[in-house]
Structure formats: structure tokens, C-alpha cells
CSV table of C-alpha atoms in Angstrom, one decimal:
chain,number,residue,atom,x,y,z
A,1,MET,CA,156.9,233.4,194.8
A,2,SER,CA,157.1,229.6,194.4
A,3,PHE,CA,157.9,227.2,197.2
A,4,ASP,CA,161.6,227.0,198.1
A,5,TYR,CA,162.1,223.2,197.5
A,6,THR,CA,165.9,223.3,197.6
A,7,GLY,CA,165.9,225.3,200.8
A,8,PHE,CA,163.3,223.0,202.5
A,9,PHE,CA,165.4,219.9,201.7
A,10,ALA,CA,168.6,221.6,202.9
A,11,GLU,CA,166.9,222.7,206.2
A,12,GLN,CA,165.5,219.2,206.9
A,13,LEU,CA,168.9,217.5,206.2
A,14,ALA,CA,170.7,220.1,208.4
A,15,ALA,CA,168.3,219.3,211.3
A,16,LEU,CA,169.1,215.6,210.9
A,17,LYS,CA,172.8,216.3,211.0
A,18,ALA,CA,172.5,218.5,214.0
A,19,GLU,CA,170.6,215.8,215.9
A,20,GLY,CA,173.2,213.2,215.0
A,21,ARG,CA,170.7,211.2,213.0
A,22,TYR,CA,171.9,211.8,209.5
A,23,ARG,CA,172.6,208.4,207.9
A,24,VAL,CA,176.0,207.8,206.3
A,25,PHE,CA,176.3,204.7,204.2
A,26,ALA,CA,179.5,202.7,204.6
A,27,ASP,CA,181.0,202.1,201.1
A,28,LEU,CA,181.8,198.3,201.3
A,29,GLU,CA,182.9,195.6,198.9
A,30,ARG,CA,182.1,192.1,200.3
A,31,LEU,CA,185.0,189.6,199.8
A,32,SER,CA,183.6,186.3,198.7
A,33,GLY,CA,185.0,183.4,200.8
A,34,ARG,CA,186.4,185.9,203.4
A,35,PHE,CA,183.3,187.0,205.3
A,36,PRO,CA,183.1,188.9,207.7
A,37,LEU,CA,186.0,190.8,206.0
A,38,ALA,CA,185.1,193.5,203.5
A,39,LEU,CA,186.9,196.4,201.7
A,40,TYR,CA,185.8,199.8,203.0
A,41,ARG,CA,186.4,202.9,201.0
A,42,ASP,CA,186.5,206.2,202.9
A,43,GLU,CA,185.4,209.6,201.6
A,44,ARG,CA,188.7,210.0,199.6
A,45,GLY,CA,188.2,206.6,198.0
A,46,ARG,CA,191.0,204.9,199.9
A,47,ALA,CA,190.3,201.2,200.6
A,48,ARG,CA,191.2,199.1,203.5
A,49,GLU,CA,189.9,195.8,205.0
A,50,VAL,CA,187.5,196.0,207.9
A,51,THR,CA,185.6,193.4,209.9
A,52,VAL,CA,181.8,193.7,209.6
A,53,TRP,CA,179.9,193.1,212.8
A,54,CYS,CA,176.4,194.3,211.8
A,55,SER,CA,175.5,192.2,208.7
A,56,ASN,CA,172.1,190.6,208.4
A,57,ASP,CA,173.9,187.7,206.5
A,58,TYR,CA,173.4,185.9,209.8
A,59,LEU,CA,174.6,182.5,208.8
A,60,ALA,CA,177.3,183.7,206.3
A,61,MET,CA,175.4,182.0,203.5
A,62,GLY,CA,176.0,184.9,201.2
A,63,SER,CA,179.4,183.5,200.3
A,64,HIS,CA,178.8,179.8,200.8
A,65,PRO,CA,179.9,177.9,197.7
A,66,VAL,CA,176.5,176.0,197.5
A,67,VAL,CA,174.9,179.4,196.9
A,68,THR,CA,177.4,181.2,194.8
A,69,GLU,CA,178.0,178.2,192.5
A,70,ALA,CA,174.2,177.8,191.9
A,71,MET,CA,174.0,181.5,191.1
A,72,ALA,CA,177.0,181.6,188.7
A,73,ALA,CA,175.8,178.5,186.8
A,74,THR,CA,172.3,180.0,186.4
A,75,ILE,CA,173.7,183.2,185.0
A,76,VAL,CA,175.6,181.3,182.4
A,77,ARG,CA,172.7,179.1,181.5
A,78,GLN,CA,169.8,181.6,181.7
A,79,GLY,CA,171.2,185.1,181.6
A,80,ALA,CA,170.6,188.0,184.0
A,81,GLY,CA,167.0,189.1,184.4
A,82,ALA,CA,163.7,187.2,184.6
A,83,GLY,CA,162.3,189.1,181.6
A,84,GLY,CA,159.0,190.4,183.1
A,85,THR,CA,156.4,190.2,185.8
A,86,ARG,CA,155.3,186.8,187.0
A,87,ASN,CA,152.2,187.1,184.8
A,88,ILE,CA,154.0,188.2,181.6
A,89,SER,CA,156.9,185.8,180.8
A,90,GLY,CA,158.6,186.3,184.2
A,91,THR,CA,157.7,183.0,186.0
A,92,ASN,CA,160.9,181.0,185.8
A,93,HIS,CA,160.9,177.3,186.8
A,94,LEU,CA,163.3,178.2,189.6
A,95,HIS,CA,160.6,180.5,191.1
A,96,VAL,CA,158.2,177.5,191.1
A,97,GLU,CA,160.8,175.2,192.7
A,98,LEU,CA,161.7,177.8,195.3
A,99,GLU,CA,158.0,178.3,196.3
A,100,HIS,CA,157.6,174.6,196.7
A,101,GLU,CA,160.6,174.4,199.0
A,102,LEU,CA,159.4,177.4,201.1
A,103,ALA,CA,155.9,176.0,201.5
A,104,ASP,CA,157.5,172.7,202.6
A,105,LEU,CA,159.8,174.5,205.0
A,106,HIS,CA,156.8,176.0,206.8
A,107,GLY,CA,154.4,173.1,206.5
A,108,LYS,CA,152.0,175.0,204.3
A,109,ASP,CA,150.2,174.3,201.0
A,110,ALA,CA,151.8,177.0,199.0
A,111,ALA,CA,154.2,180.0,199.0
A,112,LEU,CA,154.6,183.2,197.0
A,113,VAL,CA,158.0,184.8,196.3
A,114,PHE,CA,158.4,188.6,196.2
A,115,THR,CA,161.3,190.9,195.3
A,116,SER,CA,161.8,191.8,199.0
A,117,GLY,CA,160.6,191.1,202.5
A,118,TYR,CA,159.3,194.7,202.7
A,119,VAL,CA,157.2,194.1,199.5
A,120,ALA,CA,155.9,190.8,200.9
A,121,ASN,CA,154.7,192.3,204.1
A,122,GLU,CA,153.3,195.5,202.6
A,123,THR,CA,151.5,193.7,199.8
A,124,THR,CA,150.1,190.7,201.8
A,125,LEU,CA,148.9,192.6,204.8
A,126,GLY,CA,147.6,195.5,202.7
A,127,THR,CA,145.7,193.1,200.4
A,128,LEU,CA,144.2,191.0,203.2
A,129,ALA,CA,143.1,194.0,205.3
A,130,ALA,CA,141.7,195.9,202.3
A,131,ARG,CA,139.9,193.0,200.7
A,132,LEU,CA,138.4,191.1,203.7
A,133,PRO,CA,135.1,192.9,204.1
A,134,GLY,CA,135.1,195.0,207.3
A,135,CYS,CA,138.5,193.6,208.4
A,136,VAL,CA,140.0,194.9,211.6
A,137,VAL,CA,143.8,194.6,212.1
A,138,PHE,CA,145.6,194.1,215.4
A,139,SER,CA,149.3,195.0,215.2
A,140,ASP,CA,152.1,194.6,217.7
A,141,ALA,CA,153.5,197.9,218.9
A,142,PHE,CA,157.0,197.0,217.7
A,143,ASN,CA,156.1,195.7,214.3
A,144,HIS,CA,158.4,196.5,211.3
A,145,ALA,CA,157.8,199.5,209.1
A,146,SER,CA,156.8,197.3,206.2
A,147,MET,CA,154.0,195.7,208.2
A,148,ILE,CA,152.8,199.1,209.4
A,149,ALA,CA,152.9,200.4,205.8
A,150,GLY,CA,150.7,197.5,204.6
A,151,ILE,CA,148.2,198.0,207.4
A,152,ARG,CA,147.9,201.7,206.9
A,153,ASN,CA,147.8,201.6,203.1
A,154,SER,CA,144.8,199.1,203.4
A,155,ARG,CA,142.8,201.9,205.1
A,156,ALA,CA,141.3,199.2,207.3
A,157,PRO,CA,140.7,200.1,210.9
A,158,TYR,CA,143.5,198.9,213.1
A,159,HIS,CA,144.5,198.7,216.8
A,160,VAL,CA,148.0,198.5,218.2
A,161,PHE,CA,148.5,196.1,221.1
A,162,ARG,CA,151.3,196.5,223.7
A,163,HIS,CA,154.4,194.7,222.6
A,164,SER,CA,154.1,190.9,223.0
A,165,ASP,CA,151.2,191.3,225.4
A,166,PRO,CA,148.5,188.7,224.9
A,167,ALA,CA,146.3,190.2,227.6
A,168,HIS,CA,146.1,193.5,225.9
A,169,LEU,CA,145.4,191.8,222.6
A,170,ARG,CA,142.5,190.0,224.2
A,171,GLU,CA,141.1,193.3,225.5
A,172,LEU,CA,141.2,194.8,222.1
A,173,LEU,CA,139.8,191.8,220.3
A,174,ALA,CA,137.0,191.5,222.9
A,175,ALA,CA,135.9,195.1,222.2
A,176,ALA,CA,135.8,194.5,218.4
A,177,ASP,CA,132.7,193.5,216.3
A,178,PRO,CA,132.5,189.7,216.8
A,179,GLU,CA,131.3,189.3,213.2
A,180,ALA,CA,134.1,191.3,211.6
A,181,PRO,CA,137.1,189.5,210.0
A,182,LYS,CA,140.1,190.1,212.1
A,183,LEU,CA,143.9,189.9,211.5
A,184,VAL,CA,146.5,189.7,214.2
A,185,ALA,CA,150.0,190.6,213.0
A,186,PHE,CA,153.3,190.2,214.9
A,187,GLU,CA,156.9,189.1,214.5
A,188,SER,CA,158.9,186.3,216.0
A,189,VAL,CA,162.4,187.8,216.6
A,190,TYR,CA,162.3,191.6,217.0
A,191,SER,CA,165.6,192.6,215.4
A,192,MET,CA,166.5,195.7,217.5
A,193,ASP,CA,166.0,194.3,221.0
A,194,GLY,CA,166.5,190.6,220.2
A,195,ASP,CA,163.4,189.5,222.1
A,196,ILE,CA,161.0,186.8,220.9
A,197,ALA,CA,157.2,186.9,220.8
A,198,PRO,CA,155.0,184.5,222.9
A,199,ILE,CA,153.7,183.0,219.7
A,200,ALA,CA,151.6,180.3,221.2
A,201,ALA,CA,149.9,182.7,223.6
A,202,LEU,CA,149.1,185.1,220.9
A,203,CYS,CA,147.7,182.3,218.7
A,204,ASP,CA,145.5,181.2,221.7
A,205,VAL,CA,144.0,184.7,221.9
A,206,ALA,CA,143.6,185.0,218.1
A,207,ARG,CA,141.8,181.7,217.9
A,208,GLU,CA,139.5,182.6,220.8
A,209,PHE,CA,138.2,185.5,218.7
A,210,GLY,CA,138.3,183.9,215.3
A,211,ALA,CA,141.2,186.0,214.0
A,212,LEU,CA,143.7,185.1,211.3
A,213,THR,CA,147.3,185.1,212.5
A,214,TYR,CA,150.2,186.7,210.5
A,215,LEU,CA,153.8,186.0,211.7
A,216,ASP,CA,156.8,187.8,210.4
A,217,GLU,CA,159.8,185.4,210.7
A,218,VAL,CA,162.4,187.4,208.8
A,219,HIS,CA,164.9,187.4,211.6
A,220,ALA,CA,164.4,183.7,212.3
A,221,VAL,CA,164.1,181.7,209.1
A,222,GLY,CA,167.1,179.6,208.4
A,223,MET,CA,168.3,180.1,212.0
A,224,TYR,CA,165.8,178.5,214.3
A,225,GLY,CA,164.0,175.1,214.2
A,226,ALA,CA,165.1,171.7,213.1
A,227,ARG,CA,165.1,172.6,209.4
A,228,GLY,CA,165.4,176.4,209.7
A,229,GLY,CA,161.7,177.1,209.6
A,230,GLY,CA,162.0,179.7,212.3
A,231,VAL,CA,160.9,180.2,215.9
A,232,ALA,CA,157.4,178.8,215.1
A,233,GLU,CA,159.1,175.6,214.0
A,234,ARG,CA,161.3,175.5,217.0
A,235,ASP,CA,158.3,176.0,219.3
A,236,GLY,CA,156.1,173.5,217.5
A,237,VAL,CA,153.4,176.0,216.5
A,238,MET,CA,153.9,176.5,212.7
A,239,HIS,CA,150.5,174.8,212.1
A,240,ARG,CA,148.8,177.5,214.2
A,241,LEU,CA,149.8,180.4,212.0
A,242,ASP,CA,147.7,181.2,209.0
A,243,VAL,CA,150.4,183.2,207.2
A,244,ILE,CA,154.1,183.0,207.8
A,245,GLN,CA,156.2,185.7,206.1
A,246,GLY,CA,160.0,185.4,205.6
A,247,THR,CA,163.0,186.8,203.8
A,248,LEU,CA,165.6,185.3,201.6
A,249,ALA,CA,168.0,188.2,202.4
A,250,LYS,CA,169.1,187.3,206.0
A,251,GLY,CA,169.5,183.7,207.1
A,252,PHE,CA,169.5,182.5,203.5
A,253,GLY,CA,172.0,185.1,202.4
A,254,VAL,CA,170.5,186.3,199.1
A,255,VAL,CA,167.6,188.8,198.5
A,256,GLY,CA,163.8,188.6,198.3
A,257,GLY,CA,160.8,187.8,200.5
A,258,TYR,CA,157.9,185.4,200.6
A,259,VAL,CA,154.7,184.4,202.3
A,260,ALA,CA,153.5,180.8,203.0
A,261,ALA,CA,149.9,179.8,203.8
A,262,ASN,CA,147.1,177.6,202.5
A,263,ALA,CA,146.6,177.4,198.8
A,264,GLY,CA,143.5,179.6,198.6
A,265,LEU,CA,145.1,182.5,200.6
A,266,ILE,CA,148.2,182.4,198.5
A,267,ASP,CA,146.3,182.3,195.2
A,268,PHE,CA,144.2,185.2,196.5
A,269,ILE,CA,147.3,187.3,197.2
A,270,ARG,CA,148.8,186.2,193.8
A,271,SER,CA,145.6,187.4,192.1
A,272,ASN,CA,145.0,190.6,194.0
A,273,GLY,CA,148.3,191.9,195.4
A,274,ASN,CA,149.5,194.9,193.4
A,275,GLY,CA,153.0,194.7,194.9
A,276,PHE,CA,153.3,191.2,193.4
A,277,ILE,CA,151.3,191.7,190.2
A,278,PHE,CA,153.1,194.8,189.0
A,279,SER,CA,156.7,194.0,190.0
A,280,THR,CA,159.3,192.4,187.7
A,281,SER,CA,160.1,189.0,189.2
A,282,MET,CA,163.5,188.2,190.8
A,283,PRO,CA,166.3,187.2,188.5
A,284,PRO,CA,166.7,183.4,188.0
A,285,SER,CA,170.1,183.5,189.5
A,286,ILE,CA,168.8,184.9,192.7
A,287,ALA,CA,166.1,182.3,192.8
A,288,ALA,CA,168.7,179.6,192.2
A,289,GLY,CA,170.9,180.9,195.1
A,290,ALA,CA,167.9,181.1,197.5
A,291,LEU,CA,166.8,177.7,196.5
A,292,ALA,CA,170.2,176.3,197.2
A,293,ALA,CA,170.4,178.0,200.5
A,294,VAL,CA,167.0,176.8,201.7
A,295,ARG,CA,167.7,173.2,200.7
A,296,TYR,CA,171.1,173.3,202.3
A,297,LEU,CA,169.9,174.8,205.6
A,298,LYS,CA,167.0,172.3,205.7
A,299,SER,CA,169.2,169.3,205.4
A,300,GLU,CA,172.7,170.3,206.6
A,301,GLY,CA,172.2,173.5,208.6
A,302,ALA,CA,172.0,172.2,212.2
A,303,GLU,CA,175.7,172.6,213.0
A,304,ARG,CA,175.7,176.1,211.5
A,305,ARG,CA,172.7,177.1,213.5
A,306,ALA,CA,174.2,175.8,216.7
A,307,ARG,CA,177.5,177.7,216.0
A,308,HIS,CA,175.5,180.8,215.4
A,309,GLN,CA,173.7,180.6,218.7
A,310,GLU,CA,177.0,179.8,220.5
A,311,ARG,CA,178.7,182.9,218.9
A,312,ALA,CA,175.9,185.2,220.1
A,313,ALA,CA,175.9,183.8,223.6
A,314,THR,CA,179.7,184.0,223.9
A,315,LEU,CA,179.8,187.6,222.8
A,316,LYS,CA,177.0,188.6,225.2
A,317,ALA,CA,179.0,187.0,228.1
A,318,LYS,CA,182.2,188.7,227.0
A,319,LEU,CA,180.6,192.2,226.8
A,320,ALA,CA,178.9,191.8,230.2
A,321,ALA,CA,182.2,190.6,231.7
A,322,VAL,CA,183.9,193.9,230.9
A,323,GLY,CA,181.0,196.0,232.1
A,324,LEU,CA,179.7,197.1,228.7
A,325,PRO,CA,175.9,197.8,228.6
A,326,VAL,CA,174.8,194.8,226.6
A,327,MET,CA,171.0,194.8,226.5
A,328,PRO,CA,169.0,191.7,227.4
A,329,SER,CA,168.4,189.5,224.4
A,330,VAL,CA,167.2,185.9,224.1
A,331,SER,CA,168.1,185.7,220.4
A,332,HIS,CA,171.1,186.1,218.2
A,333,ILE,CA,170.8,189.9,218.3
A,334,VAL,CA,173.4,191.6,220.5
A,335,PRO,CA,172.3,195.2,221.2
A,336,LEU,CA,174.8,197.5,223.0
A,337,PHE,CA,173.0,200.5,224.6
A,338,VAL,CA,174.2,204.0,224.0
A,339,GLY,CA,171.1,206.2,224.5
A,340,ASP,CA,172.2,209.2,222.5
A,341,ALA,CA,172.2,209.7,218.7
A,342,ALA,CA,175.4,211.8,218.3
A,343,LEU,CA,177.3,209.6,220.8
A,344,CYS,CA,176.1,206.4,219.0
A,345,LYS,CA,177.4,207.7,215.6
A,346,ALA,CA,180.7,208.8,217.3
A,347,ALA,CA,181.1,205.3,218.7
A,348,SER,CA,180.6,203.8,215.3
A,349,ASP,CA,183.0,206.2,213.7
A,350,LEU,CA,185.7,205.5,216.2
A,351,LEU,CA,185.4,201.8,215.8
A,352,MET,CA,185.9,202.2,212.1
A,353,ASP,CA,188.6,204.8,212.2
A,354,ARG,CA,190.7,203.4,215.1
A,355,HIS,CA,190.0,199.7,214.9
A,356,ASP,CA,188.8,198.8,211.4
A,357,ILE,CA,185.5,197.5,212.8
A,358,TYR,CA,182.2,198.3,211.3
A,359,VAL,CA,179.1,198.5,213.4
A,360,GLN,CA,176.3,200.8,212.2
A,361,PRO,CA,174.7,203.2,214.7
A,362,ILE,CA,171.0,202.5,215.2
A,363,ASN,CA,169.0,205.7,215.8
A,364,TYR,CA,165.4,207.1,215.6
A,365,PRO,CA,163.1,206.2,213.8
A,366,THR,CA,164.5,202.7,213.8
A,367,VAL,CA,164.4,202.8,217.6
A,368,ALA,CA,162.8,205.2,220.0
A,369,ARG,CA,164.7,208.4,220.9
A,370,GLY,CA,166.9,207.8,224.0
A,371,THR,CA,167.4,204.1,223.1
A,372,GLU,CA,170.0,204.5,220.4
A,373,ARG,CA,172.4,201.6,220.3
A,374,LEU,CA,175.0,199.6,218.4
A,375,ARG,CA,173.4,196.5,217.0
A,376,ILE,CA,175.9,193.6,216.8
A,377,THR,CA,175.2,190.4,214.9
A,378,PRO,CA,177.8,187.7,215.4
A,379,THR,CA,177.8,185.0,212.7
A,380,PRO,CA,179.4,181.5,212.5
A,381,ALA,CA,182.2,183.2,210.6
A,382,HIS,CA,183.3,185.4,213.5
A,383,ASP,CA,186.1,183.5,215.2
A,384,ASP,CA,187.5,183.9,218.7
A,385,GLN,CA,190.2,186.2,217.6
A,386,ALA,CA,187.8,188.6,215.9
A,387,MET,CA,185.6,188.5,219.0
A,388,GLU,CA,188.5,189.4,221.3
A,389,ARG,CA,189.4,192.3,219.0
A,390,LEU,CA,185.8,193.6,219.0
A,391,VAL,CA,185.5,193.5,222.8
A,392,ALA,CA,188.9,195.3,223.3
A,393,ALA,CA,187.9,197.9,220.7
A,394,LEU,CA,184.5,198.5,222.4
A,395,VAL,CA,186.2,199.0,225.7
A,396,ASP,CA,188.6,201.5,224.1
A,397,VAL,CA,185.6,203.4,222.5
A,398,TRP,CA,183.6,203.4,225.7
A,399,THR,CA,186.5,204.8,227.8
A,400,THR,CA,187.3,207.4,225.2
A,401,LEU,CA,183.8,208.7,224.5
A,402,MET,CA,182.0,208.0,227.8
A,403,PRO,CA,184.4,208.8,230.7
A,404,SER,CA,181.6,208.4,233.3
A,405,ARG,CA,181.5,204.8,232.3
A,406,ARG,CA,185.2,204.4,232.2
A,407,GLN,CA,185.5,202.4,235.4
A,408,ALA,CA,182.8,199.9,234.5
A,409,ALA,CA,184.3,199.3,231.0
A,410,GLU,CA,187.8,198.8,232.4
């Protein structure tokens, strides 16, 4: 008898549902010029307007006219797709311009654009770790899945250091072969907890042992620093990072990923990274939108960045004032602790069904079991009225679903 594939899939999905971890996608239609409003369609296809409070379009650049007009004009002028991989007819002049702007943003010689931030991380880390002879990788315990995938796929030996712990990193580096190439990989803003890595201290340790440093700034580019170069720019340490990786899909509001570094390293990845070599390049319209967003946020983004930080700080204060369990965060991420997968989904469902507010539940494996949460991301487009509605809705949800916390929430 052959293996029961259908039964296996059904059993696994049933287990996810029983645990409350089965992921349901919200069917949304973004409304250009009206963000954070979107049309939501329920399981019967009925549409209504909802307010989105969990978007990664952190600065609301996805509907900014400078971006949408650049994209529309490029579609008319150049058509839809890029026409091939970067090596075979797919290098558009807009890709070249975008890479120049990104290199300048991070104070590096060169940059390389990928189809997503995931591919940028997986390809770059995987290529470096596999190709550097005898390379040993040191990875922060909370690194993103794309970073972990690249490191594991390289088959290079790796060690995991305690989250944002330079002392533990030093212990691990000290025990490694002093002659071996080493790569230390970590993030700046960790998107589920909202904490920020001690970049300078980690760079100090890496330099002490001759290791390359790789910083993932996906949740910071566009949003931190004088020109939007990220936390490393804000802290004055960009020059100390060997590789800076970023995304075009969050602060810049479009899609795609990139790495910036010295010219030799970038050329090495361009020439050896399979995820880059064998992927069709991003459409010219996407490159045009990203280019417009990067240029805008470099030169005119200070007010938008300040508003973004103010919105996050204001929401944290309002949630704490009504006794809701907002988790500590020093960034723009506002996590609200639940601690149970089924309860987290129920809270999300009730927000949508009763209040027309969309906040996605965050469960394992994105976060550890027992730390399930609602992850709220205020943007410059969320006004005071929307914020008051959200806080009132969350109080209602907490008092409905979690009676033991009723008094605190009231």
C-alpha cells in the first residue's frame, strides 16, 4: 500500500487548527490614497472597510504619489516585466540607478538588488558562508528565518549566540579557530519584540576576532537615521558593518531586497549567488517606485520619520494607561502580549468582526510558544481618532475574552 499523502496533509492541518495556529489570510484590497483603510472580504465575499493596524508599510509610502506616479509612468513607458534574469536581458537602467542610490544610502561602494529581502539574506549569507574556505558563522538567537535558511543551506559550521549578547558572542569567537574566516550575523530592529541590537558592541567583538559583520536592517531602513539609512546610520556605525542588508517592502513601501557592501564583496555575490543569478529581475516599475521612495526619504523624510516615532510612542502610552499588556519596545513595533495561540486568534477575529480593525495574530513558529501576541504597527497615517478607536476596541476585546484581566483593562 502506498503512503497516504492526502491523509497526512489533512492530519497535519487538523493539528494546526486544534492548536489555534492555523493561519487564515485576510482578503484585503488596499485603497490608494486612503491608507490605513482597506476593503476586507469575508468568507462569503462580502466587502467592508477596515482599518489595518499591522501593515509593514511602516511609513505609508506604498500609496505616496511620488511612488505610485513613478511606477505608473514606467509601466506606460517600459511595459510590465523585466524580460529576464539580470545576466540575460533583465538588467534595466532603473536597477542600476537603484543600486547606486542604495549604496549611497549606506555609505558603501556598491549594492545588489534582489526580488525580496528573504532572497537577499538567504543568497548572500549562504554564498559567503559556503564559499569562504572554512568559514564559521555566528548567528543571533533571534535572527530571521531567511538568515537561518542561508546559514544552514551553506552547510558551514555555525554557532548561535544569546540574543544581543556581546559577551556570549566573544566566548564563542574565542573558542573558534583563530585562522578561520568568521561571519557574525544579526539584525538591528527585531520585529516581533521591537528591541534594538547593540550594534557597536557587537562590531567591537567581531573586530577583535577578525570577523565580517552582517547586519539585517529590514525593519529600520527608511525609518531611522538622518537619511533613512537605518539604526546603524542613526548610531553612527554604518562604516563598521561589512554588509548591510535591507528591504524595499517595508519603509520604502514597494517590494524587493538588497545588500550593500564594498565593491569586491558585491561583485562576488553577483557572480556566485544562485538566488540572484537564477531569478528573473524585478519589474522596471517596481524599481522605479523603490528608487522614488529611497530618494524621497533621503531628502524629505525627516518629518515622516518623526511622525512615525511619535505615533508609536503615543500608542504605547495609551495602551499602558488602560492597563493593556503592551510589551517593552524601544522601536516603532508595539507588541501586545496574549500568551495563548487560540486566544490570540480569537482576539484578532473579534477586533475584525466587532470593530472593523485588522491586527494579525502572531503565533509559533514566528514567536515562541507561550509568547503569542498581537503585533501593532502604527504609521504616520494613523490619526488620533483611529488610535482612540483601536484602544477602545482592544479594551472591549480584553474584557470579553480575558475576564481575569477585566479590572486592569477597565
